[in-house]
mmCIF file of C-alpha atoms in Angstrom:
data_model
loop_
_atom_site.group_PDB
_atom_site.id
_atom_site.type_symbol
_atom_site.label_atom_id
_atom_site.label_comp_id
_atom_site.label_asym_id
_atom_site.label_seq_id
_atom_site.Cartn_x
_atom_site.Cartn_y
_atom_site.Cartn_z
ATOM 1 C CA MET H 1 69.331 31.059 9.615
ATOM 2 C CA GLU H 2 67.188 27.904 9.573
ATOM 3 C CA ASN H 3 63.947 29.782 10.375
ATOM 4 C CA GLU H 4 64.917 32.263 7.163
ATOM 5 C CA ILE H 5 64.441 28.865 4.887
ATOM 6 C CA ASP H 6 61.492 28.538 2.621
ATOM 7 C CA LEU H 7 61.477 24.881 2.058
ATOM 8 C CA THR H 8 58.220 25.153 0.003
ATOM 9 C CA GLY H 9 58.111 22.637 -2.973
ATOM 10 C CA VAL H 10 61.267 20.776 -1.826
ATOM 11 C CA ASP H 11 60.614 17.175 -0.809
ATOM 12 C CA PRO H 12 60.380 16.548 2.941
ATOM 13 C CA ALA H 13 62.642 13.824 3.176
ATOM 14 C CA ARG H 14 65.202 16.070 1.640
ATOM 15 C CA TRP H 15 65.023 18.921 4.120
ATOM 16 C CA PRO H 16 67.787 18.073 6.225
ATOM 17 C CA GLU H 17 70.015 17.741 3.523
ATOM 18 C CA ILE H 18 68.410 20.769 1.918
ATOM 19 C CA ARG H 19 68.884 22.620 5.337
ATOM 20 C CA ARG H 20 72.539 21.162 5.134
ATOM 21 C CA ARG H 21 73.540 22.739 1.473
ATOM 22 C CA VAL H 22 71.931 26.301 2.529
ATOM 23 C CA ALA H 23 74.152 26.373 5.400
ATOM 24 C CA ILE H 24 77.319 25.790 3.451
ATOM 25 C CA LEU H 25 76.155 28.003 0.714
ATOM 26 C CA ASP H 26 75.149 31.063 3.311
ATOM 27 C CA GLU H 27 78.518 30.525 4.558
ATOM 28 C CA TYR H 28 80.131 30.968 1.225
ATOM 29 C CA VAL H 29 78.695 33.790 -0.596
ATOM 30 C CA LYS H 30 79.265 36.234 2.457
ATOM 31 C CA LEU H 31 83.281 35.472 1.430
ATOM 32 C CA TRP H 32 84.843 38.205 -0.484
ATOM 33 C CA ARG H 33 86.921 36.551 -3.565
ATOM 34 C CA PRO H 34 87.455 33.287 -2.231
ATOM 35 C CA ALA H 35 90.697 31.344 -3.596
ATOM 36 C CA GLU H 36 90.347 28.607 -5.375
ATOM 37 C CA ALA H 37 91.739 25.946 -2.726
ATOM 38 C CA VAL H 38 88.597 27.663 -0.646
ATOM 39 C CA ARG H 39 86.087 27.189 -3.245
ATOM 40 C CA LYS H 40 87.582 23.547 -3.413
ATOM 41 C CA GLU H 41 86.900 22.685 -0.092
ATOM 42 C CA TYR H 42 83.341 24.367 -0.065
ATOM 43 C CA ALA H 43 82.131 22.326 -3.119
ATOM 44 C CA LYS H 44 83.673 18.663 -1.475
ATOM 45 C CA ARG H 45 81.454 19.880 1.860
ATOM 46 C CA MET H 46 78.234 19.800 -0.646
ATOM 47 C CA GLY H 47 79.500 16.775 -2.304
ATOM 48 C CA VAL H 48 79.746 18.024 -6.126
ATOM 49 C CA ALA H 49 82.230 19.218 -8.497
ATOM 50 C CA LEU H 50 83.928 22.597 -8.120
ATOM 51 C CA SER H 51 81.898 23.852 -11.338
ATOM 52 C CA THR H 52 78.708 22.537 -10.450
ATOM 53 C CA PHE H 53 79.078 24.227 -6.764
ATOM 54 C CA MET H 54 80.244 27.589 -8.370
ATOM 55 C CA ALA H 55 76.784 27.938 -10.622
ATOM 56 C CA ILE H 56 74.563 26.609 -7.398
ATOM 57 C CA ALA H 57 76.301 29.233 -5.416
ATOM 58 C CA ARG H 58 75.462 31.903 -8.495
ATOM 59 C CA ILE H 59 71.719 30.910 -8.038
ATOM 60 C CA TRP H 60 71.510 30.716 -4.429
ATOM 61 C CA ARG H 61 72.880 34.585 -4.248
ATOM 62 C CA GLU H 62 70.745 35.516 -7.068
ATOM 63 C CA ASN H 63 67.315 34.336 -5.493
ATOM 64 C CA ARG H 64 67.754 31.858 -2.271
ATOM 65 C CA SER H 65 65.432 29.311 -3.757
ATOM 66 C CA ALA H 66 65.414 26.322 -1.708
ATOM 67 C CA SER H 67 63.538 24.601 -4.467
ATOM 68 C CA ALA H 68 65.927 24.987 -7.150
ATOM 69 C CA LEU H 69 69.022 23.095 -5.233
ATOM 70 C CA PRO H 70 69.993 19.998 -6.601
ATOM 71 C CA GLY H 71 68.429 17.137 -4.488
ATOM 72 C CA ALA H 72 65.413 19.133 -3.640
ATOM 73 C CA ARG H 73 62.899 17.075 -5.616
ATOM 74 C CA ALA H 74 62.399 13.257 -6.122
ATOM 75 C CA SER H 75 63.205 12.030 -9.235
ATOM 76 C CA ASN H 76 60.014 11.004 -11.021
ATOM 77 C CA SER H 77 59.866 7.148 -12.640
ATOM 78 C CA LEU H 78 58.918 6.467 -15.762
ATOM 79 C CA PRO H 79 54.792 6.666 -15.554
ATOM 80 C CA THR H 80 53.200 3.555 -16.684
ATOM 81 C CA ALA H 81 50.955 4.984 -18.770
ATOM 82 C CA ARG H 82 53.862 5.455 -21.170
ATOM 83 C CA ARG H 83 54.639 2.048 -21.470
ATOM 84 C CA ILE H 84 51.146 1.212 -22.523
ATOM 85 C CA ASP H 85 49.067 1.864 -25.745
ATOM 86 C CA PRO H 86 48.451 5.462 -26.232
ATOM 87 C CA MET H 87 44.459 5.102 -27.143
ATOM 88 C CA SER H 88 44.216 2.835 -24.041
ATOM 89 C CA VAL H 89 45.573 6.053 -21.819
ATOM 90 C CA GLU H 90 43.414 8.078 -23.822
ATOM 91 C CA ILE H 91 40.439 6.206 -22.983
ATOM 92 C CA MET H 92 41.247 5.590 -19.604
ATOM 93 C CA GLN H 93 41.529 9.423 -18.519
ATOM 94 C CA GLN H 94 38.879 10.391 -20.369
ATOM 95 C CA ALA H 95 36.640 7.764 -19.304
ATOM 96 C CA ILE H 96 37.684 9.200 -15.581
ATOM 97 C CA ALA H 97 37.225 12.781 -16.295
ATOM 98 C CA ASP H 98 33.614 11.735 -17.784
ATOM 99 C CA ILE H 99 31.992 9.864 -14.575
ATOM 100 C CA GLY H 100 33.971 11.924 -12.273
ATOM 101 C CA PRO H 101 37.024 11.024 -10.323
ATOM 102 C CA SER H 102 34.994 10.612 -6.768
ATOM 103 C CA SER H 103 33.108 7.696 -8.439
ATOM 104 C CA ARG H 104 33.494 4.605 -6.995
ATOM 105 C CA ARG H 105 36.455 2.205 -8.273
ATOM 106 C CA VAL H 106 34.602 -0.307 -9.710
ATOM 107 C CA ASP H 107 32.373 1.533 -11.740
ATOM 108 C CA VAL H 108 35.702 3.615 -13.012
ATOM 109 C CA LEU H 109 36.928 -0.305 -14.144
ATOM 110 C CA LYS H 110 33.697 -1.212 -15.461
ATOM 111 C CA GLU H 111 33.741 1.906 -17.633
ATOM 112 C CA VAL H 112 37.279 2.217 -18.982
ATOM 113 C CA GLU H 113 36.800 -2.089 -20.017
ATOM 114 C CA ARG H 114 33.525 -0.920 -21.879
ATOM 115 C CA ARG H 115 34.938 2.189 -23.704
ATOM 116 C CA CYS H 116 38.429 -0.519 -24.484
ATOM 117 C CA ILE H 117 36.428 -3.215 -25.641
ATOM 118 C CA ALA H 118 34.300 -0.641 -27.845
ATOM 119 C CA ALA H 119 37.324 0.860 -29.532
ATOM 120 C CA GLY H 120 39.057 -2.368 -30.097
ATOM 121 C CA VAL H 121 42.186 -2.068 -27.952
ATOM 122 C CA THR H 122 43.491 -3.258 -24.748
ATOM 123 C CA LYS H 123 42.444 -2.290 -21.160
ATOM 124 C CA PRO H 124 45.071 -0.978 -18.705
ATOM 125 C CA SER H 125 45.686 -3.114 -15.668
ATOM 126 C CA ASN H 126 43.354 -2.407 -13.067
ATOM 127 C CA SER H 127 46.344 -1.266 -10.482
ATOM 128 C CA THR H 128 47.123 1.236 -13.988
ATOM 129 C CA ILE H 129 43.262 2.053 -13.547
ATOM 130 C CA THR H 130 43.605 3.083 -10.065
ATOM 131 C CA ASN H 131 46.807 4.791 -9.702
ATOM 132 C CA LEU H 132 45.457 7.390 -12.240
ATOM 133 C CA LEU H 133 42.126 7.292 -10.393
ATOM 134 C CA ASP H 134 43.852 8.109 -6.981
ATOM 135 C CA LYS H 135 45.871 10.901 -8.747
ATOM 136 C CA MET H 136 43.002 12.294 -10.469
ATOM 137 C CA ARG H 137 40.989 12.564 -6.765
ATOM 138 C CA ALA H 138 43.965 14.506 -5.314
ATOM 139 C CA ALA H 139 44.243 16.834 -7.870
ATOM 140 C CA ALA H 140 40.328 17.260 -7.961
ATOM 141 C CA ASN H 141 39.442 20.890 -6.556
ATOM 142 C CA ALA H 142 35.728 20.900 -7.175
ATOM 143 C CA THR H 143 32.763 20.242 -4.849
ATOM 144 C CA THR H 144 31.963 16.530 -4.686
ATOM 145 C CA GLU H 145 28.322 14.937 -5.578
ATOM 146 C CA PHE H 146 28.894 13.292 -1.930
ATOM 147 C CA ALA H 147 26.143 14.166 0.692
ATOM 148 C CA PRO H 148 27.082 17.082 3.070
ATOM 149 C CA GLU H 149 28.264 15.398 6.211
ATOM 150 C CA ILE H 150 31.970 15.095 8.164
ATOM 151 C CA LEU H 151 34.189 12.139 7.338
ATOM 152 C CA ILE H 152 36.490 11.171 10.391
ATOM 153 C CA ASP H 153 39.427 8.025 9.206
ATOM 154 C CA GLU H 154 43.141 7.555 9.259
ATOM 155 C CA CYS H 155 45.932 7.210 6.613
ATOM 156 C CA ALA H 156 49.466 6.548 6.352
ATOM 157 C CA VAL H 157 51.608 9.386 5.331
ATOM 158 C CA LYS H 158 54.653 8.340 3.141
ATOM 159 C CA LEU H 159 56.964 10.502 5.292
ATOM 160 C CA PRO H 160 59.942 8.510 6.577
ATOM 161 C CA ALA H 161 59.592 9.030 10.334
ATOM 162 C CA VAL H 162 61.287 7.482 13.166
ATOM 163 C CA HIS H 163 61.104 5.279 16.420
ATOM 164 C CA GLY H 164 63.097 3.481 18.828
ATOM 165 C CA GLY H 165 65.331 3.252 15.540
ATOM 166 C CA ASP H 166 62.828 2.167 13.083
ATOM 167 C CA ILE H 167 61.197 4.132 10.341
ATOM 168 C CA TYR H 168 57.729 4.024 9.941
ATOM 169 C CA MET H 169 54.938 6.085 8.766
ATOM 170 C CA PRO H 170 53.092 8.490 10.755
ATOM 171 C CA HIS H 171 49.705 8.122 10.615
ATOM 172 C CA VAL H 172 46.980 10.901 10.842
ATOM 173 C CA LEU H 173 43.585 10.792 11.797
ATOM 174 C CA VAL H 174 41.226 13.693 9.854
ATOM 175 C CA ALA H 175 38.077 14.777 9.528
ATOM 176 C CA VAL H 176 36.821 16.045 6.190
ATOM 177 C CA ALA H 177 33.798 18.053 5.486
ATOM 178 C CA LEU H 178 31.693 17.054 2.434
ATOM 179 C CA PRO H 179 31.176 18.109 -0.036
ATOM 180 C CA GLN H 180 33.748 20.446 -0.423
ATOM 181 C CA GLY H 181 36.104 17.641 0.988
ATOM 182 C CA THR H 182 38.047 20.449 3.049
ATOM 183 C CA ILE H 183 40.116 18.712 6.253
ATOM 184 C CA VAL H 184 38.469 20.463 8.835
ATOM 185 C CA ALA H 185 40.497 19.281 11.923
ATOM 186 C CA ALA H 186 43.113 16.500 12.557
ATOM 187 C CA ASP H 187 45.228 15.099 14.448
ATOM 188 C CA ILE H 188 49.061 13.262 14.017
ATOM 189 C CA GLY H 189 50.386 10.071 15.696
ATOM 190 C CA ASP H 190 54.008 10.177 16.776
ATOM 191 C CA GLY H 191 54.754 6.301 16.427
ATOM 192 C CA PRO H 192 52.897 3.123 17.186
ATOM 193 C CA ASP H 193 52.701 3.746 20.724
ATOM 194 C CA ASP H 194 51.128 6.927 20.591
ATOM 195 C CA PRO H 195 48.705 7.227 17.722
ATOM 196 C CA PRO H 196 46.451 9.737 16.241
ATOM 197 C CA SER H 197 43.722 10.786 19.161
ATOM 198 C CA VAL H 198 40.239 10.885 18.675
ATOM 199 C CA ALA H 199 39.853 12.874 21.758
ATOM 200 C CA ARG H 200 42.216 16.041 20.084
ATOM 201 C CA LEU H 201 40.140 15.454 16.765
ATOM 202 C CA ALA H 202 37.046 16.093 18.468
ATOM 203 C CA GLU H 203 38.209 19.223 20.270
ATOM 204 C CA ARG H 204 39.513 20.744 16.799
ATOM 205 C CA LEU H 205 36.628 19.827 14.650
ATOM 206 C CA GLU H 206 34.456 21.609 17.719
ATOM 207 C CA ALA H 207 36.831 25.082 17.400
ATOM 208 C CA ALA H 208 37.049 24.616 13.353
ATOM 209 C CA PHE H 209 33.380 26.143 13.007
ATOM 210 C CA PRO H 210 32.986 28.807 16.334
ATOM 211 C CA GLY H 211 29.755 30.029 16.736
ATOM 212 C CA THR H 212 27.668 28.007 14.708
ATOM 213 C CA GLY H 213 28.964 24.629 15.669
ATOM 214 C CA VAL H 214 29.663 21.625 13.265
ATOM 215 C CA GLY H 215 26.235 21.629 12.062
ATOM 216 C CA LEU H 216 26.862 18.075 10.254
ATOM 217 C CA PRO H 217 26.369 14.331 10.651
ATOM 218 C CA ILE H 218 29.467 12.644 11.606
ATOM 219 C CA ARG H 219 30.486 9.545 9.894
ATOM 220 C CA ALA H 220 33.610 7.224 11.564
ATOM 221 C CA PRO H 221 33.489 4.067 9.792
ATOM 222 C CA HIS H 222 36.537 2.753 11.468
ATOM 223 C CA LEU H 223 36.559 4.364 14.834
ATOM 224 C CA ASP H 224 35.084 1.843 17.740
ATOM 225 C CA SER H 225 31.806 1.973 18.934
ATOM 226 C CA MET H 226 32.606 3.573 22.247
ATOM 227 C CA GLU H 227 34.428 6.363 20.320
ATOM 228 C CA ARG H 228 31.593 6.848 17.876
ATOM 229 C CA ALA H 229 29.207 6.884 20.651
ATOM 230 C CA VAL H 230 31.137 10.079 22.319
ATOM 231 C CA ILE H 231 31.135 11.761 19.103
ATOM 232 C CA GLY H 232 27.717 11.057 17.942
ATOM 233 C CA ALA H 233 29.243 9.358 14.565
ATOM 234 C CA THR H 234 27.548 6.592 12.608
ATOM 235 C CA ASP H 235 29.688 3.501 11.193
ATOM 236 C CA ALA H 236 28.435 3.661 7.114
ATOM 237 C CA ALA H 237 31.604 2.629 4.717
ATOM 238 C CA ASN H 238 30.927 4.687 2.194
ATOM 239 C CA PRO H 239 32.574 7.199 0.603
ATOM 240 C CA THR H 240 35.599 5.862 2.116
ATOM 241 C CA LEU H 241 38.574 8.446 3.051
ATOM 242 C CA ARG H 242 40.471 7.268 -0.389
ATOM 243 C CA ARG H 243 37.425 7.994 -3.114
ATOM 244 C CA VAL H 244 37.679 11.351 -1.306
ATOM 245 C CA LEU H 245 41.566 12.418 -0.847
ATOM 246 C CA GLY H 246 43.098 10.386 -3.613
ATOM 247 C CA ALA H 247 46.571 9.026 -3.640
ATOM 248 C CA GLN H 248 48.211 12.428 -2.346
ATOM 249 C CA LEU H 249 48.042 15.624 -0.208
ATOM 250 C CA ASP H 250 49.400 18.189 -1.919
ATOM 251 C CA GLY H 251 52.269 16.164 -2.632
ATOM 252 C CA LEU H 252 52.536 13.230 0.018
ATOM 253 C CA GLY H 253 51.820 10.115 -1.108
ATOM 254 C CA LEU H 254 49.065 8.802 1.550
ATOM 255 C CA VAL H 255 48.952 4.711 2.257
ATOM 256 C CA TYR H 256 45.258 3.421 3.005
ATOM 257 C CA GLN H 257 46.633 -0.565 3.507
ATOM 258 C CA GLU H 258 49.950 -0.710 4.927
ATOM 259 C CA SER H 259 50.231 -3.575 4.421
ATOM 260 C CA LYS H 260 50.495 -3.794 0.119
ATOM 261 C CA ALA H 261 52.687 -0.337 0.546
ATOM 262 C CA ARG H 262 56.918 -0.898 -0.357
ATOM 263 C CA PRO H 263 58.770 -1.260 2.744
ATOM 264 C CA THR H 264 59.023 2.020 4.905
ATOM 265 C CA THR H 265 63.274 1.939 4.472
ATOM 266 C CA ALA H 266 62.216 2.597 0.824
ATOM 267 C CA LEU H 267 61.289 5.864 2.011
ATOM 268 C CA VAL H 268 65.094 6.915 2.321
ATOM 269 C CA ARG H 269 66.388 4.698 -0.478
ATOM 270 C CA SER H 270 66.952 7.273 -2.684
ATOM 271 C CA ARG H 271 69.768 10.284 -2.588
ATOM 272 C CA ASN H 272 69.923 13.008 -0.641
ATOM 273 C CA SER H 273 66.623 11.517 1.616
ATOM 274 C CA SER H 274 66.537 10.786 5.167
ATOM 275 C CA THR H 275 64.478 10.326 8.215
ATOM 276 C CA LEU H 276 62.739 13.310 9.694
ATOM 277 C CA SER H 277 62.428 14.675 13.196
ATOM 278 C CA LYS H 278 59.079 14.804 14.702
ATOM 279 C CA ASP H 279 58.617 18.553 13.980
ATOM 280 C CA ASP H 280 59.553 17.941 10.547
ATOM 281 C CA VAL H 281 56.725 15.256 9.944
ATOM 282 C CA HIS H 282 53.995 17.360 11.570
ATOM 283 C CA ARG H 283 55.398 20.806 9.726
ATOM 284 C CA ALA H 284 55.414 18.872 6.422
ATOM 285 C CA ILE H 285 51.689 17.015 7.277
ATOM 286 C CA TRP H 286 50.094 20.351 8.396
ATOM 287 C CA SER H 287 51.548 22.255 5.338
ATOM 288 C CA ALA H 288 50.038 19.710 3.098
ATOM 289 C CA ILE H 289 46.524 20.024 4.769
ATOM 290 C CA GLU H 290 46.742 24.134 4.661
ATOM 291 C CA ALA H 291 47.340 24.070 0.620
ATOM 292 C CA HIS H 292 45.063 21.453 0.245
ATOM 293 C CA ASN H 293 42.343 23.038 2.160
ATOM 294 C CA ALA H 294 43.451 26.387 -0.183
ATOM 295 C CA ALA H 295 42.411 24.643 -3.339
ATOM 296 C CA ARG H 296 38.911 23.623 -2.276
ATOM 297 C CA PRO H 297 35.349 25.496 -2.290
ATOM 298 C CA ALA H 298 34.243 27.649 0.329
ATOM 299 C CA LEU H 299 32.977 26.031 3.396
ATOM 300 C CA PRO H 300 30.471 27.888 5.585
ATOM 301 C CA GLY H 301 31.379 28.894 8.874
ATOM 302 C CA PHE H 302 34.474 26.716 8.756
ATOM 303 C CA ALA H 303 37.477 29.375 10.797
ATOM 304 C CA SER H 304 40.481 27.010 10.318
ATOM 305 C CA VAL H 305 42.240 23.786 10.933
ATOM 306 C CA GLY H 306 43.277 23.117 14.081
ATOM 307 C CA ALA H 307 46.822 22.699 13.985
ATOM 308 C CA ASP H 308 49.716 21.795 16.502
ATOM 309 C CA SER H 309 50.576 24.634 18.807
ATOM 310 C CA GLY H 310 53.870 26.083 17.451
ATOM 311 C CA PHE H 311 52.851 25.076 14.041
ATOM 312 C CA THR H 312 54.964 26.999 11.731
ATOM 313 C CA PRO H 313 53.777 26.139 7.818
ATOM 314 C CA ALA H 314 55.371 25.728 4.669
ATOM 315 C CA GLY H 315 58.327 23.957 6.333
ATOM 316 C CA ARG H 316 60.216 26.579 7.243
#
C-alpha cells in the first residue's frame, strides 16, 4: 500500500507520520458502517477528535490526497517582512527584481540601501534582505547572466537524517550547468563517514551528456587540488552555489554554512516531524532536483540527471 501513496506536496520530515495516518485511513475506509466504538478507536489511533477523524476520512475516501491531510505541511511562521515598514519591503523587493536575484549580495545590499535613503525610509536588516534574495534566487526559472560552465560544489539539505543515533543534515555534491541553472549530476552523502563522492559525480556528469560530452569548462572552488586535476576543474570562486541556487531546492532548505545554521534537533522539533530513513532522504533530494530541473530552460545535449539506482520520484 505504501508504494501507492503520492507524497507530493508533503513535508519530507512528515512522511513517516503521514504514511502512518494513511495506513489507518485505508483500514478504516474498507469498513462497512463501523459502530461508534470502532470509529472512536480509529480516531484515537490517529490522535484526533472523532469529528475531526470523520472529516478526514471523508476527504480521504473521495480523493486520497496525502498533502491534504492534517500535519502534512509545515506551518509557516510570521515572515519578518510583515514586521517592518511596508514601504521598505516594497523597495527591497523591487530592487532585487530590478538588478536580478543572481546579482552579488553586496550589490543588492547597496542598492536597497540607496533606494531606502532616497525614499526616506528605514532599510531592512541585511539578514532580511539576504533571506528574501535567497528565496527569489530559488524561485527564479530564467536563464542567468552567468558565463557557460559547470559549477561543482556542495551544500547541506535541511532534512533530519540519522547517523549513529545523532541527527544530521545530509550533504549533496552537485554539478550545475550555467547559465541555465540545471543540476546535471549529483551525489548524496550518507553521514560524516560517507561523504558525497567526487568519483560518482564525475561518472554521472559524463553520462548526463551522451554522445556530445559535457563540452563546458568545469569549476570546483571547494574540491582539493587532486580532485580538481582529475576532472579538469578550476578553483575560481564566483559565482557561488548559493548565488546560483538560493535558499531552497523545490522547497527543501539548503545550508551553505552549517556553523550558522540552527541545531539539527530543530528539524524534528515541530509536531508530526520525525527523522528519515536513508531511502527517504535520497528520495526527497532526488525528487527536489527533478522538480528544480523541470522549471529550468532547455539545456542542449542534456539527457537526465543521474540519480541513485532504484530511485522513485515524488516521494512515492
